[in-house]
PDB file of C-alpha atoms in Angstrom:
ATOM      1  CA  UNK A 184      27.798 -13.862   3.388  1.00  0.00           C
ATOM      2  CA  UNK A 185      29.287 -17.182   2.883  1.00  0.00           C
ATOM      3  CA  UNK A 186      27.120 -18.346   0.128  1.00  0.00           C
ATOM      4  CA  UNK A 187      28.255 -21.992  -1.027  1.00  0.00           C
ATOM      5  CA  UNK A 188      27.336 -21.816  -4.802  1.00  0.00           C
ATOM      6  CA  UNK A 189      26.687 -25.471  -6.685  1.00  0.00           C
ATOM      7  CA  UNK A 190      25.472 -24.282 -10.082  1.00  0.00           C
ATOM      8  CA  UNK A 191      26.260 -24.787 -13.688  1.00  0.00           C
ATOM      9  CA  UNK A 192      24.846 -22.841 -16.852  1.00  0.00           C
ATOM     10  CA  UNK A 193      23.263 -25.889 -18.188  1.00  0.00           C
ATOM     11  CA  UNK A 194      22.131 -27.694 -15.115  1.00  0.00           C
ATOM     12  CA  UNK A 195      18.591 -27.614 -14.864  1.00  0.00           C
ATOM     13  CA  UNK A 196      19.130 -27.292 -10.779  1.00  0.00           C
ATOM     14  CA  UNK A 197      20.177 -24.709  -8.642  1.00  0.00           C
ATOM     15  CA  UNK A 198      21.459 -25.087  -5.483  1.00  0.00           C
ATOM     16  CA  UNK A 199      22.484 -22.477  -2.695  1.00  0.00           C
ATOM     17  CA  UNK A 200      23.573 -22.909   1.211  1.00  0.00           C
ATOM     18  CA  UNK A 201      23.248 -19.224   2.880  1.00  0.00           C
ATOM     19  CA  UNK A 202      23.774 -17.680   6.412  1.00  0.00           C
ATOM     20  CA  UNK A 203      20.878 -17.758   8.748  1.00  0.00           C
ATOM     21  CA  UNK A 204      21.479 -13.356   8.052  1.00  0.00           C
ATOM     22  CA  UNK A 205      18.850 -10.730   6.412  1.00  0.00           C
ATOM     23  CA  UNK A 206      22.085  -9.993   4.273  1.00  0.00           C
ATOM     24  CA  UNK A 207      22.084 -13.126   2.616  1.00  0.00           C
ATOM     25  CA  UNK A 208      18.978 -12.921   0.928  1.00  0.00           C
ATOM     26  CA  UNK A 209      19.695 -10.094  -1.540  1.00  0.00           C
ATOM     27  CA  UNK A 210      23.098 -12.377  -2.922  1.00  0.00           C
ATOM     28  CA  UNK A 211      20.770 -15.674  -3.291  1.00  0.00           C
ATOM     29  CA  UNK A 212      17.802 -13.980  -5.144  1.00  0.00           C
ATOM     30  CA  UNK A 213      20.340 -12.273  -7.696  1.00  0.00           C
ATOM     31  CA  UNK A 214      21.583 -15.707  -8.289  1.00  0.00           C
ATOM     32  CA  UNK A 215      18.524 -18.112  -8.225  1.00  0.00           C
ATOM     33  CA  UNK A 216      17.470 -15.289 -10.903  1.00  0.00           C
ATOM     34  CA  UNK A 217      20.411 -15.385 -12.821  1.00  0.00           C
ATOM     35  CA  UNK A 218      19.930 -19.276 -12.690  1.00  0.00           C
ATOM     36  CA  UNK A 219      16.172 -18.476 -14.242  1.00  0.00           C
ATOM     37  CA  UNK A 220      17.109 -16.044 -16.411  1.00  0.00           C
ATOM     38  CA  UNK A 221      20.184 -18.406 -17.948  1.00  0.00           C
ATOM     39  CA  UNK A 222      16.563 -20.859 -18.670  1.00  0.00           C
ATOM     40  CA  UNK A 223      14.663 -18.661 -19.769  1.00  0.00           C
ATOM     41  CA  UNK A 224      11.973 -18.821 -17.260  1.00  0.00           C
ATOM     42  CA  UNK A 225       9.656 -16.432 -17.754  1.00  0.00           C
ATOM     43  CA  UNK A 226       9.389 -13.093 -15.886  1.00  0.00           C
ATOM     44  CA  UNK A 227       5.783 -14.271 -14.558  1.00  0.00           C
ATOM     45  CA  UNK A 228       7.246 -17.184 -12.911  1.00  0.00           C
ATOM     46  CA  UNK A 229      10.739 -15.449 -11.605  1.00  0.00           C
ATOM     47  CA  UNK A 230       8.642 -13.340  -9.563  1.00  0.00           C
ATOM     48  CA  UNK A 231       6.788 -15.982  -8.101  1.00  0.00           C
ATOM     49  CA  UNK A 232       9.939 -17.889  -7.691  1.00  0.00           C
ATOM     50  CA  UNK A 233      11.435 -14.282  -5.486  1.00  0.00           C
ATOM     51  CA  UNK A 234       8.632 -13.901  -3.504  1.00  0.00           C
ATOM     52  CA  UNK A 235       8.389 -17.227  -2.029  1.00  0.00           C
ATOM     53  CA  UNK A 236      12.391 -17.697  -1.139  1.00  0.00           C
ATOM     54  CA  UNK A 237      12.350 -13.975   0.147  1.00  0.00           C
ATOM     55  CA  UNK A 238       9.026 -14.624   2.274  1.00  0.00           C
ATOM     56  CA  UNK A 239      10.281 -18.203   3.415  1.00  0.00           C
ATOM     57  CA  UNK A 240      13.735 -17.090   4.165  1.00  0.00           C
ATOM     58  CA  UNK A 241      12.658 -14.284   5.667  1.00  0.00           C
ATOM     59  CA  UNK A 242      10.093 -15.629   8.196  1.00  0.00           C
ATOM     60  CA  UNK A 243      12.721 -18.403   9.162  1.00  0.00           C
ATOM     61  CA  UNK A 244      15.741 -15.939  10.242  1.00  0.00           C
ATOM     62  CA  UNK A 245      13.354 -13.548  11.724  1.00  0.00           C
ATOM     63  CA  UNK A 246      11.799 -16.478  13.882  1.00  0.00           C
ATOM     64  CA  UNK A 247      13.366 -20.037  13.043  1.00  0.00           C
ATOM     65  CA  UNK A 248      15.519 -20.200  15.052  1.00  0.00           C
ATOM     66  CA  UNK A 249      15.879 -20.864  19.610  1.00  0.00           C
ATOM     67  CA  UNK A 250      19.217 -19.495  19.679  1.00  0.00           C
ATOM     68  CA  UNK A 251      21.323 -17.234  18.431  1.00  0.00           C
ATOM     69  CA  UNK A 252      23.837 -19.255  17.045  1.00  0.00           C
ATOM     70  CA  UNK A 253      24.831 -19.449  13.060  1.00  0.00           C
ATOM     71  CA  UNK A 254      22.527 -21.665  11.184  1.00  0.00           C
ATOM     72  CA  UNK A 255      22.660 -22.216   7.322  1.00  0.00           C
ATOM     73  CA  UNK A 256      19.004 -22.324   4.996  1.00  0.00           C
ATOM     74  CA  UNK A 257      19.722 -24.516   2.171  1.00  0.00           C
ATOM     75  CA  UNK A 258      17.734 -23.124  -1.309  1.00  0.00           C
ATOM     76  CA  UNK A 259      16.799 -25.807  -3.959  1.00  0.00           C
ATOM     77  CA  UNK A 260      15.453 -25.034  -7.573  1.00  0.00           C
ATOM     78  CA  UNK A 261      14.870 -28.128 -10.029  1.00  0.00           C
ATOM     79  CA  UNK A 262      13.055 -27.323 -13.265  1.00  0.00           C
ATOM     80  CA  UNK A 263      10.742 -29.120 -15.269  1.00  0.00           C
ATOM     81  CA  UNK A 264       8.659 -28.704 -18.306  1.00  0.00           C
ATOM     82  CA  UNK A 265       5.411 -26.846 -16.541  1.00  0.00           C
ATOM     83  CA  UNK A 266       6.982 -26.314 -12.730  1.00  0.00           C
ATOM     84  CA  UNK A 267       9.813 -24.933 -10.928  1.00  0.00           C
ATOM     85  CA  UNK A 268      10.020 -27.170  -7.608  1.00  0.00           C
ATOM     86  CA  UNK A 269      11.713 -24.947  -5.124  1.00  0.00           C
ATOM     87  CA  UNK A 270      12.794 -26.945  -1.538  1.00  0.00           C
ATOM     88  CA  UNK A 271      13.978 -25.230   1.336  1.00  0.00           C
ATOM     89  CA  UNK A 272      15.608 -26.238   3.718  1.00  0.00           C
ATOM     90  CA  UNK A 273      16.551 -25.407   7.623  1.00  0.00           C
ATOM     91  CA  UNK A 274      17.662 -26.993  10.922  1.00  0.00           C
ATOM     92  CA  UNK A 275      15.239 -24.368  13.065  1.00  0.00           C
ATOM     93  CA  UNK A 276      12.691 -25.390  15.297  1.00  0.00           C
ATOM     94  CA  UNK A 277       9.962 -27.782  13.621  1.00  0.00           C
ATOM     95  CA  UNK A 278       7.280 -25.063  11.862  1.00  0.00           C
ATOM     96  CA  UNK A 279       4.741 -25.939   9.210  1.00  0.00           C
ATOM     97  CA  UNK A 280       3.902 -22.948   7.907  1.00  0.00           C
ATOM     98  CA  UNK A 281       0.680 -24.525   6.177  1.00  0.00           C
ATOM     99  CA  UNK A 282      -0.632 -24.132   9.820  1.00  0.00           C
ATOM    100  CA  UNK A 283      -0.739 -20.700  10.526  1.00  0.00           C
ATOM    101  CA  UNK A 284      -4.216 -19.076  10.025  1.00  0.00           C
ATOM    102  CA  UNK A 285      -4.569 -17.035   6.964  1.00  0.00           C
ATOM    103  CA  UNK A 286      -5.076 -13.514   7.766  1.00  0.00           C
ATOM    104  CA  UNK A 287      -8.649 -11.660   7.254  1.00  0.00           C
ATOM    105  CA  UNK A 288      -7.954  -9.736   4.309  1.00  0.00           C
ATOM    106  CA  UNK A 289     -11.324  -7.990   4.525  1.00  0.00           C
ATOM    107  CA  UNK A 290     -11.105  -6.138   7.490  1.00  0.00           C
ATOM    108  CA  UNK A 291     -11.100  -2.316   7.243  1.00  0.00           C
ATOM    109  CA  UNK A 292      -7.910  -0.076   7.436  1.00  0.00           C
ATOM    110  CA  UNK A 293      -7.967   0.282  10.867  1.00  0.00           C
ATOM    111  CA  UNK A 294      -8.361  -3.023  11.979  1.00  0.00           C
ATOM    112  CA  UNK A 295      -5.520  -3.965   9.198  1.00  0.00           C
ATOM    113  CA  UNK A 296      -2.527  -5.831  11.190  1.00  0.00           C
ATOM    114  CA  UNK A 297       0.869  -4.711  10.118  1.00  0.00           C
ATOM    115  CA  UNK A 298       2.781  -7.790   8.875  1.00  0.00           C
ATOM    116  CA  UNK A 299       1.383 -11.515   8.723  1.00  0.00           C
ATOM    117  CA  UNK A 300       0.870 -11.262   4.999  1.00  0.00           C
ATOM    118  CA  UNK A 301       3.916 -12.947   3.759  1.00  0.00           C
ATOM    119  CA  UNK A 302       2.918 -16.897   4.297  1.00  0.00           C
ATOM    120  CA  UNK A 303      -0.424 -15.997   2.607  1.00  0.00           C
ATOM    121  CA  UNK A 304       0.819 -14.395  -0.327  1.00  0.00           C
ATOM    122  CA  UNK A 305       3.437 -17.814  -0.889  1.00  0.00           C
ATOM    123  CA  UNK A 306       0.024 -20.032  -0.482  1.00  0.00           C
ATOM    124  CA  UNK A 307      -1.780 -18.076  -2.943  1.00  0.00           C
ATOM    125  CA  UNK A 308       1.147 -18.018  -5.632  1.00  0.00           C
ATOM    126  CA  UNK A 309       2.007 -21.452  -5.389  1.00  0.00           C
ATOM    127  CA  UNK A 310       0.584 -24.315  -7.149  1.00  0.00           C
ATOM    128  CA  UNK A 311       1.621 -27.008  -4.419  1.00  0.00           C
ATOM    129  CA  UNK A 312       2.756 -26.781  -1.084  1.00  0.00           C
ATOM    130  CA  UNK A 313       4.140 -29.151   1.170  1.00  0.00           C
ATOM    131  CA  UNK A 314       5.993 -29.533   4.830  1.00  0.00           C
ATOM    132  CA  UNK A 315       7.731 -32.500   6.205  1.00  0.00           C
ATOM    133  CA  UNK A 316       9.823 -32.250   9.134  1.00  0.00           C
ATOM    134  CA  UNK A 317      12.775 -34.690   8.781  1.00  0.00           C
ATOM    135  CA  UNK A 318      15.942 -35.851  11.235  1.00  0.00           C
ATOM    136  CA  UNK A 319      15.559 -32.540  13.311  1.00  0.00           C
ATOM    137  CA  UNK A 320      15.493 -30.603   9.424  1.00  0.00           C
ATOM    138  CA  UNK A 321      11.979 -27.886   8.069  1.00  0.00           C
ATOM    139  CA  UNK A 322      12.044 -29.238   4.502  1.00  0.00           C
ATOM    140  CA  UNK A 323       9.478 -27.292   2.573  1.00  0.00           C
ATOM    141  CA  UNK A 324       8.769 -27.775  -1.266  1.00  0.00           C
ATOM    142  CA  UNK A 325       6.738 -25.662  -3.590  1.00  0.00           C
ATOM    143  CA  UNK A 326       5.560 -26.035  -6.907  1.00  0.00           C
ATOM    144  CA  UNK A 327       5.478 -22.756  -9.200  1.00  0.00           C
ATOM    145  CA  UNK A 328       3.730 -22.565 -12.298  1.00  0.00           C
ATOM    146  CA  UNK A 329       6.713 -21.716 -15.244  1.00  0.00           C
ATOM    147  CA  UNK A 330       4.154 -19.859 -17.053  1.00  0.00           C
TER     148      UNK A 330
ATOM    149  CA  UNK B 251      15.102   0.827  -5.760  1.00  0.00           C
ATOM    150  CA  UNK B 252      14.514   4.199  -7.059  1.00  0.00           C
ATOM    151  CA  UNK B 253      12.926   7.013  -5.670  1.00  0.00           C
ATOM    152  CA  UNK B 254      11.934  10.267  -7.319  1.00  0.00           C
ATOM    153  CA  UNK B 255       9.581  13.010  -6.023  1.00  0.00           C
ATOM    154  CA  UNK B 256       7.506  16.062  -7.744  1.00  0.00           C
ATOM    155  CA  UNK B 257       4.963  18.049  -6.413  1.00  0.00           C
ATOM    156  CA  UNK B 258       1.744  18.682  -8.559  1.00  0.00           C
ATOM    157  CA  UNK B 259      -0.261  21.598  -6.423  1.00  0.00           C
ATOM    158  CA  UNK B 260      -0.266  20.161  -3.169  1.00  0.00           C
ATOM    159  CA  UNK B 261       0.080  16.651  -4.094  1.00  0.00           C
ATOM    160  CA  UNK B 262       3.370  14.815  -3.932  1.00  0.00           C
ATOM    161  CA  UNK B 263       3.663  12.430  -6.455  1.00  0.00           C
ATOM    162  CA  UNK B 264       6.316   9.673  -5.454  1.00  0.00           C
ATOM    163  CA  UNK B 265       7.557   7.491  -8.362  1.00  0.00           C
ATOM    164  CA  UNK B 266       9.163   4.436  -6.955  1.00  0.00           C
ATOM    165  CA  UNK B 267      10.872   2.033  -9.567  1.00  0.00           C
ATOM    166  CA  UNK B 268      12.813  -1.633  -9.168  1.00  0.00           C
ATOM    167  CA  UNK B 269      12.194  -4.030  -6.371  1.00  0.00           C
ATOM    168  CA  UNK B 270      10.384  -3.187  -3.210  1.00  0.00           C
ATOM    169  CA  UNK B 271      11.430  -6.262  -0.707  1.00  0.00           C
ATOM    170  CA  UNK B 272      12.595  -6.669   2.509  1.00  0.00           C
ATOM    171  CA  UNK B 273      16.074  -4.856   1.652  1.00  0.00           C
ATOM    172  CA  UNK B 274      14.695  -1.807  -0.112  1.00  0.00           C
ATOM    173  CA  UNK B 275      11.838  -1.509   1.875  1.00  0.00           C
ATOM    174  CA  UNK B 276      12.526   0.591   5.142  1.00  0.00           C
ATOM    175  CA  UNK B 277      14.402   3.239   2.235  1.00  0.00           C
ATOM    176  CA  UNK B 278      10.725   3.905   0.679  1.00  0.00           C
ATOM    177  CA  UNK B 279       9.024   3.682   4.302  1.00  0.00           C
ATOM    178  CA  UNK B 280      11.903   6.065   5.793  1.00  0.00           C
ATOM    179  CA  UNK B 281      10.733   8.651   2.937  1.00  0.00           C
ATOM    180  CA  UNK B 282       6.880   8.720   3.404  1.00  0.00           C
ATOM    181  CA  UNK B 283       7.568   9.125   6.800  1.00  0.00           C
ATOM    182  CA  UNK B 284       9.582  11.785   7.039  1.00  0.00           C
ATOM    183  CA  UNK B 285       7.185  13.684   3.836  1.00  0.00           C
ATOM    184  CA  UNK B 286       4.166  13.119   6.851  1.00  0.00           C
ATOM    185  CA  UNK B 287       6.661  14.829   9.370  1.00  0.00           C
ATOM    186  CA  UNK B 288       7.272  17.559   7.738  1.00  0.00           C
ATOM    187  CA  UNK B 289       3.701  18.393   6.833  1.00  0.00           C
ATOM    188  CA  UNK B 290       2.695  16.400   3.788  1.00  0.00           C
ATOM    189  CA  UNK B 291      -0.606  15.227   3.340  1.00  0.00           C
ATOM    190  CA  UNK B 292      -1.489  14.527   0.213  1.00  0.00           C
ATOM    191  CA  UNK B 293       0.786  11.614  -1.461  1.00  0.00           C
ATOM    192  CA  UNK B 294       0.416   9.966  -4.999  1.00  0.00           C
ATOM    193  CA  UNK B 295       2.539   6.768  -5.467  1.00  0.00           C
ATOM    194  CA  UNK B 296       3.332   6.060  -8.842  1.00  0.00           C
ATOM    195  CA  UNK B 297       4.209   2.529  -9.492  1.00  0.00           C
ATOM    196  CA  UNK B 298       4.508   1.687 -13.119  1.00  0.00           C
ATOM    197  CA  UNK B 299       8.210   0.997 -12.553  1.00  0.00           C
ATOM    198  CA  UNK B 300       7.809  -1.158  -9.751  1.00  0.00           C
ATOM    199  CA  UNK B 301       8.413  -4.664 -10.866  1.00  0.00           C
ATOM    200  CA  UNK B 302       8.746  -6.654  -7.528  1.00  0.00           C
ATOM    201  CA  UNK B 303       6.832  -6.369  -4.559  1.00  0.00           C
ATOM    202  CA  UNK B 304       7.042  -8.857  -1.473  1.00  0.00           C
ATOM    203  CA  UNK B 305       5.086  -8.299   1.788  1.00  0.00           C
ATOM    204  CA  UNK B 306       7.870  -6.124   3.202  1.00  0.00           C
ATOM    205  CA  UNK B 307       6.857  -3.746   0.589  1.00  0.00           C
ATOM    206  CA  UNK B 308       3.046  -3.742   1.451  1.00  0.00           C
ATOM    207  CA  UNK B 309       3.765  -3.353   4.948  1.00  0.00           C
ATOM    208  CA  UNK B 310       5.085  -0.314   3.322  1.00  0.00           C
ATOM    209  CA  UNK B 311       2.082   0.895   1.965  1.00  0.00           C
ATOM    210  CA  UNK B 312      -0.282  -0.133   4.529  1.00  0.00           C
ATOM    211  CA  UNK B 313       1.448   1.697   7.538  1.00  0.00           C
ATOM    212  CA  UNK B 314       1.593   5.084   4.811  1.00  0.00           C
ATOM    213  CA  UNK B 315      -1.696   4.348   4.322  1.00  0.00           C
ATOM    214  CA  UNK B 316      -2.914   4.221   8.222  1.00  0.00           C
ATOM    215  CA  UNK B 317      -0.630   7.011   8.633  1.00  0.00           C
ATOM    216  CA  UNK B 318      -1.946   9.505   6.379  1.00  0.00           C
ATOM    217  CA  UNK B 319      -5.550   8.398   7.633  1.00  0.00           C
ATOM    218  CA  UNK B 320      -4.496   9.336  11.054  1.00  0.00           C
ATOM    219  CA  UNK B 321      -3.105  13.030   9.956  1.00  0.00           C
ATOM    220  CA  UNK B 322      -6.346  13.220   8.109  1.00  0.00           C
ATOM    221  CA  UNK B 323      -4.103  13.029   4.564  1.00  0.00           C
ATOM    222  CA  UNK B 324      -4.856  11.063   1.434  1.00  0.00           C
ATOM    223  CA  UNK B 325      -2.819   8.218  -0.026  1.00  0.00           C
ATOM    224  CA  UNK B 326      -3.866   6.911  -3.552  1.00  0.00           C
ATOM    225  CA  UNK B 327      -1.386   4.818  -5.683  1.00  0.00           C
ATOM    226  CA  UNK B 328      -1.526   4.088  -9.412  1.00  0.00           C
ATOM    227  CA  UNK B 329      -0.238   2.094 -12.471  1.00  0.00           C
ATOM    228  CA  UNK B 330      -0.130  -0.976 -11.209  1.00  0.00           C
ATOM    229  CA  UNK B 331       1.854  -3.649 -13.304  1.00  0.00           C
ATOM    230  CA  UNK B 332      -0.177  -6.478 -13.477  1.00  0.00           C
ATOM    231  CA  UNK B 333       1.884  -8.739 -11.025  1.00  0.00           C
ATOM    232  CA  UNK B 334       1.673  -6.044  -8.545  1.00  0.00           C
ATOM    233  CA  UNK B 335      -1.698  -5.698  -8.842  1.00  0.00           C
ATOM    234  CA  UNK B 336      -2.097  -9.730  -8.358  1.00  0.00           C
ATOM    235  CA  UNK B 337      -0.150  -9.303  -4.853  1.00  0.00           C
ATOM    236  CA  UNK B 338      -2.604  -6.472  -3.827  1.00  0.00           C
ATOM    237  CA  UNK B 339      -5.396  -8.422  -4.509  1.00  0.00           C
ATOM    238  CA  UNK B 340      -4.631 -11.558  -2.850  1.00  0.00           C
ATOM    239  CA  UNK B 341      -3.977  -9.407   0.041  1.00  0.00           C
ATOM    240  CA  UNK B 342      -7.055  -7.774   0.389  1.00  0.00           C
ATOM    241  CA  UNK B 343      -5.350  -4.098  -0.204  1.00  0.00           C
ATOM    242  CA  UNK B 344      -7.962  -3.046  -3.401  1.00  0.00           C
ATOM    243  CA  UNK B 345     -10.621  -2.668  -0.583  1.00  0.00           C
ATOM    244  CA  UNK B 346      -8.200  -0.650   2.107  1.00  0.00           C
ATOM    245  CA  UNK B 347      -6.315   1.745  -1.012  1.00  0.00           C
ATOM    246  CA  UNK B 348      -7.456   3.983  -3.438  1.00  0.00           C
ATOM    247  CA  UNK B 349      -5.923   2.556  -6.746  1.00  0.00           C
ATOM    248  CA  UNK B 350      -5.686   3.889 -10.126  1.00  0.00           C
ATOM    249  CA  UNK B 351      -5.183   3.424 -13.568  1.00  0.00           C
ATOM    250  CA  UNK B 352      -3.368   6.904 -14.109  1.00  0.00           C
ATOM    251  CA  UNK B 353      -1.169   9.251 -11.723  1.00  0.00           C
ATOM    252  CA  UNK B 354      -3.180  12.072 -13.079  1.00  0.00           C
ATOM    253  CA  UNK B 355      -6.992  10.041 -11.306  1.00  0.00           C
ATOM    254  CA  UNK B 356      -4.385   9.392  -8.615  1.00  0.00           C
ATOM    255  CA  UNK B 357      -3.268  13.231  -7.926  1.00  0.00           C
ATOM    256  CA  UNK B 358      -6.820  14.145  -8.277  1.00  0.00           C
ATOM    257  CA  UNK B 359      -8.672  11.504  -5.851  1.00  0.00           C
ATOM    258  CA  UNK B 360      -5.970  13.317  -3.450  1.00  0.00           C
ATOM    259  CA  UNK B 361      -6.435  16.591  -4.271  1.00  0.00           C
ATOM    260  CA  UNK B 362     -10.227  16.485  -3.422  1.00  0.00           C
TER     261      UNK B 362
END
């Protein structure tokens, strides 16, 4: 948990560099929300903001990565008038998650997977979504609505 | 996350309250499972204080849900905050889960 904190109470950005570990999430949330909170970004929006790093994050420590050595995820909030712009960053193998196929969400119970709904809840949620892949580096930024 | 548990005839009513992510997750899973163990059939989830959910925490409710269906039990889940209730919907889970409005429709849509 050797979270590299660049923040300031009246900075309108947020920055975070974590651990490629399912231990660092918990730390980063509690502080990109205390960053939101100190902004007064509205609950709405916060949980928007949540779901997307913990899905993101998530999906890229569970299967980011080739090898098993440590890797850092770089989180970056900017906010402006209407949108938070949330960019994150990672140096696993290239993977635009725009790609993957949506899951059928009308299937019955039994025919229900278990798992493949995170990516399709951050689509949904998000008002803009985009992937680059740059100097061997996932960047992916989303747009949130603030309100 | 918080987890508190009543019985209301043979209906247990689970009340779970905070966030339900990726690290609180396997607690709530861990504690439907072992209700279905031991017997349990009938489960009401009570959600009003549940102000986070992520897809950890429907994987939660889908695998109680396909659970119970195999041990021919009943799942139903009420008071859904609205942001909840957006995340269910986008993923389908209004179609696949009885949801309510009150613990009280939810108790009795298990109790049948």
């Amino acid at each position: 948990m050797q979270a590299k904190g660049d923040r300031c109470a009246m900075s309108d950005s947020f920055s975070q560099t974590i651990e490629n570990t399912l231990t660092s999430l918990a730390p980063l949330t509690t502080a990109a929300n205390r960053f939101l909170d100190q902004h007064t970004v509205p609950h709405e929006a916060i949980f928007r903001v949540n779901l997307a790093i913990e899905e993101i994050v998530t999906n890229i420590i569970k299967y980011g990565y080739d090898d098993t050595a440590p890797h850092t995820i770089t989180v970056n909030l900017a906010l402006f008038p209407d949108t938070i712009r949330l960019q994150l960053k990672d140096d696993g193998h290239p993977f635009d998650p725009l790609q993957t196929p949506a899951p059928d969400i009308h299937l019955p119970l039994d025919q229900r997977k278990i798992g493949g709904l995170g990516l399709h809840l951050v689509r949904e949620t998000v008002s803009r979504i985009v992937y680059r892949r740059e100097n061997g580096t996932n960047i992916l930024e989303m747009d949130i609505a603030r309100q | 996350m918080n987890i508190s548990e009543s019985k209301q005839g043979n209906v247990t009513i689970l009340v779970a309250q905070g966030k339900l992510d990726a690290t609180s997750s396997p607690e709530l899973d861990k504690r439907i499972s072992s209700l279905v163990e031991n017997g349990t059939r009938q489960i009401a989830l009570d959600l009003a204080g549940l102000d986070y959910v992520s897809s950890a925490g429907l994987r939660v409710f889908l695998s109680a849900a396909k659970r119970l269906k195999q041990a021919q039990g009943k799942l139903a889940l009420a008071n859904l905050s609205a942001q909840v209730q957006q995340i269910f919907d986008i993923a389908g889970f209004e179609s696949i889960l009885p949801i309510f409005k009150t613990v009280n429709e939810a108790v009795d849509a298990c109790a049948i």
